[in-house]
XYZ file of C-alpha atoms in Angstrom:
367
model
C 210.068 -53.096 36.011
C 212.420 -52.116 33.192
C 211.415 -49.153 31.010
C 212.975 -48.017 27.736
C 212.083 -44.442 26.750
C 212.260 -43.681 23.037
C 212.675 -39.920 22.746
C 213.048 -37.498 19.859
C 214.992 -34.212 19.877
C 214.414 -31.159 17.685
C 216.752 -31.147 14.693
C 217.673 -27.533 15.451
C 218.896 -28.449 18.914
C 220.933 -31.398 17.608
C 222.594 -29.194 14.999
C 223.455 -26.645 17.678
C 224.773 -29.341 20.026
C 227.139 -30.864 17.477
C 228.412 -27.492 16.303
C 229.354 -26.613 19.896
C 230.634 -30.065 20.891
C 232.696 -31.541 18.025
C 234.696 -33.519 20.588
C 231.684 -35.713 21.284
C 232.290 -37.715 18.115
C 235.426 -39.186 19.702
C 233.515 -40.512 22.730
C 231.956 -43.939 23.118
C 228.179 -44.313 23.111
C 227.610 -44.000 26.859
C 229.834 -40.939 27.289
C 228.356 -39.389 24.147
C 224.772 -39.898 25.368
C 225.665 -38.586 28.836
C 227.024 -35.329 27.398
C 223.943 -34.930 25.214
C 221.582 -35.509 28.132
C 223.546 -33.060 30.300
C 222.263 -30.292 28.018
C 218.756 -30.868 29.478
C 216.834 -30.565 26.236
C 213.104 -31.303 26.533
C 212.497 -33.956 29.152
C 216.185 -34.948 28.992
C 216.636 -37.858 31.427
C 213.948 -36.667 33.843
C 212.031 -39.889 33.270
C 214.853 -42.376 33.772
C 216.411 -40.381 36.640
C 213.203 -40.389 38.672
C 212.242 -43.935 37.685
C 215.602 -45.188 38.974
C 215.176 -43.210 42.189
C 212.020 -45.245 42.772
C 213.924 -48.517 42.402
C 213.108 -49.410 38.794
C 215.324 -49.624 35.699
C 215.145 -47.095 32.857
C 217.112 -45.372 30.120
C 216.513 -43.064 27.160
C 217.285 -43.677 23.494
C 217.289 -40.617 21.196
C 215.923 -42.238 18.065
C 216.612 -39.371 15.629
C 220.181 -38.662 16.762
C 221.736 -40.664 13.967
C 225.346 -39.987 14.996
C 224.650 -41.453 18.409
C 222.549 -44.331 17.090
C 225.175 -45.369 14.531
C 227.741 -45.384 17.318
C 225.585 -47.804 19.344
C 225.202 -50.069 16.311
C 228.942 -50.230 15.693
C 229.727 -50.929 19.352
C 227.129 -53.717 19.471
C 227.856 -55.487 16.203
C 224.745 -54.337 14.348
C 225.637 -54.009 10.672
C 223.839 -51.202 8.879
C 224.171 -49.087 5.770
C 223.285 -45.499 6.698
C 221.651 -43.768 3.753
C 220.620 -40.176 3.017
C 216.992 -39.445 3.852
C 215.753 -39.533 0.242
C 217.405 -42.875 -0.528
C 216.330 -44.332 2.786
C 212.724 -43.356 2.058
C 212.824 -45.100 -1.314
C 214.356 -48.259 0.115
C 211.813 -48.282 2.917
C 208.934 -48.060 0.432
C 210.382 -50.660 -1.955
C 211.859 -53.241 0.430
C 210.459 -52.277 3.835
C 214.025 -51.662 5.035
C 215.032 -48.749 7.244
C 218.503 -48.748 8.823
C 217.246 -46.528 11.638
C 214.583 -49.097 12.548
C 217.147 -51.882 12.429
C 219.136 -50.174 15.205
C 216.077 -49.456 17.358
C 214.844 -53.037 17.050
C 218.299 -54.306 18.045
C 218.277 -51.991 21.065
C 214.885 -53.271 22.197
C 216.016 -56.878 21.796
C 219.253 -56.133 23.662
C 217.750 -54.160 26.565
C 214.647 -56.368 26.909
C 212.388 -53.746 28.537
C 209.044 -54.554 30.102
C 207.666 -51.208 28.952
C 208.407 -49.290 25.774
C 207.582 -45.642 26.467
C 207.458 -43.720 23.186
C 207.520 -39.920 23.141
C 205.554 -38.524 20.187
C 207.386 -36.673 17.459
C 209.217 -39.921 16.908
C 210.387 -41.449 13.636
C 208.590 -44.732 14.372
C 205.754 -45.863 12.123
C 202.653 -47.810 13.110
C 203.947 -50.844 11.207
C 207.312 -50.752 12.962
C 205.746 -50.424 16.413
C 203.750 -53.561 15.608
C 207.062 -55.369 15.019
C 208.337 -54.274 18.453
C 205.269 -55.431 20.395
C 206.340 -59.126 20.696
C 209.501 -58.050 22.549
C 207.820 -56.032 25.327
C 204.903 -56.401 27.702
C 203.487 -52.909 27.289
C 203.742 -50.236 24.558
C 202.912 -46.775 25.884
C 202.826 -43.501 23.965
C 203.135 -39.995 25.360
C 201.793 -37.141 23.261
C 201.917 -33.405 23.986
C 201.967 -32.156 20.396
C 199.809 -32.315 17.283
C 198.768 -35.798 16.174
C 200.606 -36.794 12.981
C 198.251 -37.669 10.120
C 200.049 -40.965 9.485
C 199.581 -42.351 13.022
C 196.680 -44.592 14.059
C 198.120 -45.483 17.511
C 196.360 -48.860 17.270
C 199.508 -50.729 18.292
C 199.775 -48.866 21.600
C 198.432 -50.452 24.766
C 198.081 -47.056 26.452
C 198.341 -43.391 25.480
C 199.249 -40.698 27.991
C 198.568 -37.139 26.899
C 198.695 -33.684 28.436
C 195.790 -32.595 26.191
C 192.391 -33.221 27.825
C 190.650 -33.203 24.425
C 193.018 -35.874 23.100
C 191.848 -38.287 25.812
C 188.314 -38.112 24.462
C 189.548 -38.467 20.877
C 191.586 -41.591 21.624
C 188.886 -43.192 23.738
C 186.310 -42.564 21.022
C 188.634 -44.480 18.691
C 188.762 -47.485 20.996
C 192.146 -46.712 22.572
C 193.169 -46.585 26.228
C 194.081 -43.001 27.116
C 194.886 -41.108 30.311
C 195.469 -37.410 30.964
C 198.675 -36.437 32.746
C 200.092 -32.882 32.768
C 203.677 -32.025 31.904
C 206.194 -31.169 34.628
C 209.346 -29.364 35.806
C 212.766 -30.873 36.421
C 213.732 -29.336 39.758
C 217.383 -30.299 39.242
C 217.607 -27.170 37.083
C 217.552 -25.086 40.255
C 220.881 -26.651 41.218
C 222.377 -25.447 37.922
C 220.934 -21.924 38.169
C 220.237 -21.478 41.887
C 220.020 -17.692 42.093
C 220.671 -15.873 38.826
C 220.634 -12.084 38.726
C 217.543 -10.711 36.997
C 218.891 -9.257 33.748
C 215.874 -9.090 31.448
C 212.662 -7.185 32.267
C 210.482 -9.155 29.814
C 211.341 -12.228 27.741
C 209.777 -14.630 25.304
C 211.268 -17.960 24.200
C 209.494 -20.081 21.609
C 208.740 -20.867 17.993
C 207.314 -18.696 15.234
C 205.709 -21.151 12.856
C 202.588 -19.538 11.336
C 200.986 -22.989 11.086
C 201.335 -23.656 14.813
C 200.813 -20.126 16.180
C 198.255 -18.547 13.869
C 196.661 -16.152 16.363
C 199.448 -15.484 18.844
C 202.204 -14.285 16.509
C 200.172 -11.250 15.296
C 199.245 -10.592 18.931
C 202.902 -10.627 19.984
C 203.742 -8.350 17.043
C 201.284 -5.796 18.441
C 202.734 -6.142 21.932
C 206.309 -5.719 20.651
C 205.355 -2.308 19.229
C 204.857 -0.998 22.758
C 207.016 -3.224 24.976
C 210.665 -4.157 24.630
C 210.436 -7.955 24.660
C 213.718 -9.832 24.552
C 213.011 -12.653 22.102
C 214.681 -16.017 21.504
C 213.429 -18.915 19.443
C 213.372 -20.848 16.193
C 211.591 -20.139 12.925
C 212.185 -16.379 13.024
C 212.722 -16.486 9.237
C 208.992 -17.111 8.837
C 208.275 -13.572 10.063
C 208.216 -10.523 7.737
C 211.496 -8.627 7.431
C 209.911 -5.585 9.131
C 208.623 -7.613 12.100
C 208.993 -5.892 15.469
C 209.860 -9.258 16.989
C 212.912 -9.463 14.722
C 214.134 -6.156 16.178
C 214.367 -7.716 19.653
C 215.539 -11.167 18.516
C 218.672 -12.665 20.147
C 218.878 -16.027 18.386
C 217.885 -19.550 19.337
C 217.880 -20.695 22.968
C 217.954 -24.412 23.632
C 218.123 -26.477 26.789
C 220.505 -24.935 29.346
C 220.361 -21.502 27.688
C 216.570 -21.585 27.933
C 216.631 -22.239 31.665
C 219.313 -19.593 32.210
C 217.256 -16.940 30.417
C 214.134 -17.851 32.370
C 216.032 -17.582 35.641
C 217.289 -14.127 34.594
C 213.828 -12.816 33.629
C 211.610 -10.623 35.766
C 208.686 -11.589 33.530
C 208.394 -14.172 30.780
C 205.545 -14.485 28.319
C 203.846 -17.675 27.202
C 201.310 -18.670 24.594
C 199.947 -21.968 23.336
C 199.765 -23.334 19.821
C 196.501 -23.961 18.002
C 196.561 -27.665 18.896
C 195.975 -26.840 22.576
C 192.585 -25.367 21.747
C 191.066 -24.096 25.025
C 193.447 -26.009 27.306
C 196.642 -25.033 29.133
C 199.286 -27.570 28.305
C 202.791 -26.521 27.330
C 206.192 -26.988 28.978
C 206.742 -23.262 29.553
C 204.065 -23.197 32.261
C 206.285 -25.369 34.433
C 209.736 -24.301 33.237
C 209.044 -20.606 33.902
C 207.315 -20.971 37.264
C 209.818 -23.610 38.352
C 212.724 -21.260 37.659
C 211.043 -18.527 39.712
C 210.110 -15.989 37.066
C 206.732 -14.291 36.909
C 204.784 -16.002 34.132
C 202.173 -14.234 32.017
C 200.294 -16.796 29.940
C 197.269 -16.871 27.669
C 194.004 -17.625 29.472
C 192.768 -21.206 29.167
C 189.641 -22.717 30.666
C 191.484 -25.403 32.675
C 194.384 -23.254 33.859
C 192.832 -22.927 37.315
C 193.298 -26.683 37.829
C 197.077 -26.228 37.466
C 197.712 -22.737 38.885
C 195.639 -20.066 40.572
C 195.231 -17.303 37.960
C 196.423 -13.821 38.961
C 198.025 -15.213 42.135
C 200.444 -17.901 40.904
C 200.497 -16.938 37.227
C 199.080 -13.948 35.357
C 196.735 -14.356 32.379
C 195.784 -12.354 29.295
C 193.232 -12.665 26.473
C 194.164 -9.699 24.258
C 197.247 -7.723 23.286
C 196.019 -4.665 25.196
C 195.501 -6.713 28.348
C 198.968 -8.248 28.026
C 200.599 -4.845 27.581
C 198.724 -3.440 30.567
C 199.728 -6.326 32.844
C 203.391 -6.294 31.791
C 203.643 -2.576 32.518
C 201.862 -2.950 35.844
C 204.100 -5.776 37.051
C 207.293 -4.003 35.974
C 206.185 -0.988 38.016
C 205.119 -3.042 41.060
C 208.033 -5.170 42.172
C 206.411 -6.519 45.340
C 203.352 -7.805 43.467
C 205.463 -9.367 40.711
C 207.798 -11.088 43.181
C 204.843 -12.349 45.222
C 203.279 -13.971 42.139
C 206.587 -15.455 40.995
C 207.240 -17.020 44.409
C 203.701 -18.396 44.630
C 203.973 -19.915 41.152
C 207.295 -21.521 41.973
C 205.967 -22.898 45.251
C 202.993 -24.494 43.440
C 205.219 -26.043 40.777
C 207.743 -27.450 43.245
C 204.933 -28.882 45.350
C 202.736 -30.414 42.620
C 204.263 -30.209 39.155
C 207.661 -31.912 39.350
C 208.786 -34.995 37.449
C 209.297 -36.652 40.816
C 205.529 -36.469 41.360
C 204.585 -37.330 37.789
C 206.847 -40.387 37.617
C 205.440 -41.770 40.840
C 201.960 -41.484 39.305
C 203.216 -42.957 36.024
C 204.678 -46.053 37.663
C 201.388 -46.699 39.433
C 199.566 -46.408 36.090
C 202.008 -48.726 34.331
C 201.799 -51.243 37.162
C 198.006 -51.326 36.793
C 198.225 -51.884 33.043
C 200.959 -54.500 33.373
């Protein structure tokens, strides 16, 4: 089986990557992509790495990294006219032409995958996915974020989501959908095997008021009483007098994120509105996998992933969160015990090695 993963990286991370690695523009496509993937943003190459370990073929394409995509086009004789976003949008509406899609279609035709595995957040439209279907045997989508309003998903053969409530939604709309949780890339422990604990309490995440309506005010209240070391994006959306701004250290992407987690005694987590009552996000696995004590918002299905208060700690209110942070900072043995139990659970059940084995069995059934 040959699988092509179409991934999408945050624009903020890409901007940071290119500002720190100007030399990458002189590299060829393969070396350029390798350096980008070495930063371990998002799922990075966790899919292709583990798929290849199981004897199948796979690779990732970062569809919104236009520098990298243009480089592939030039090396493979695909003639394009890159346009600014506004002009490209107009040409796409008028003539149904999009230079980005031209490259992706050429990549699919060149690689000839059996399975097209599309991570949501992508630039692909429903109409364009329909044009790719004749070149592959199976079109699969993975979604762990809000559903875009302009997606119908009707051209997907299968949808895999980490949101239990999305499974019901898709199935009610006549689509094949399966629930599969997110995971941890245990290779990160080789990069940060035993970092000294530098930060008592940390938080890494976004601050969009649209995505985190209830949790940002809650964290503001907590920051009034606890010194939380904060990293993330979207801090400009917070008021100038925000307590979170006082403890803000900048953005933390990819390798920096894992380093900070490994250096944290405690790290805090909260879910966006789209999760509703379900535990879902990447931080559950990143934090426990790196061996920090995770305090996360209570969700009704959390017990199916971790044992609350023994492998992770939960909270429902700001007062409860403050109380539990203070308690764990004062009781080292209890905090260490929970952190070790959480890490043990993640390394046993929640690794990409396990998830990819399950995924290949699912894809084989659908093939």
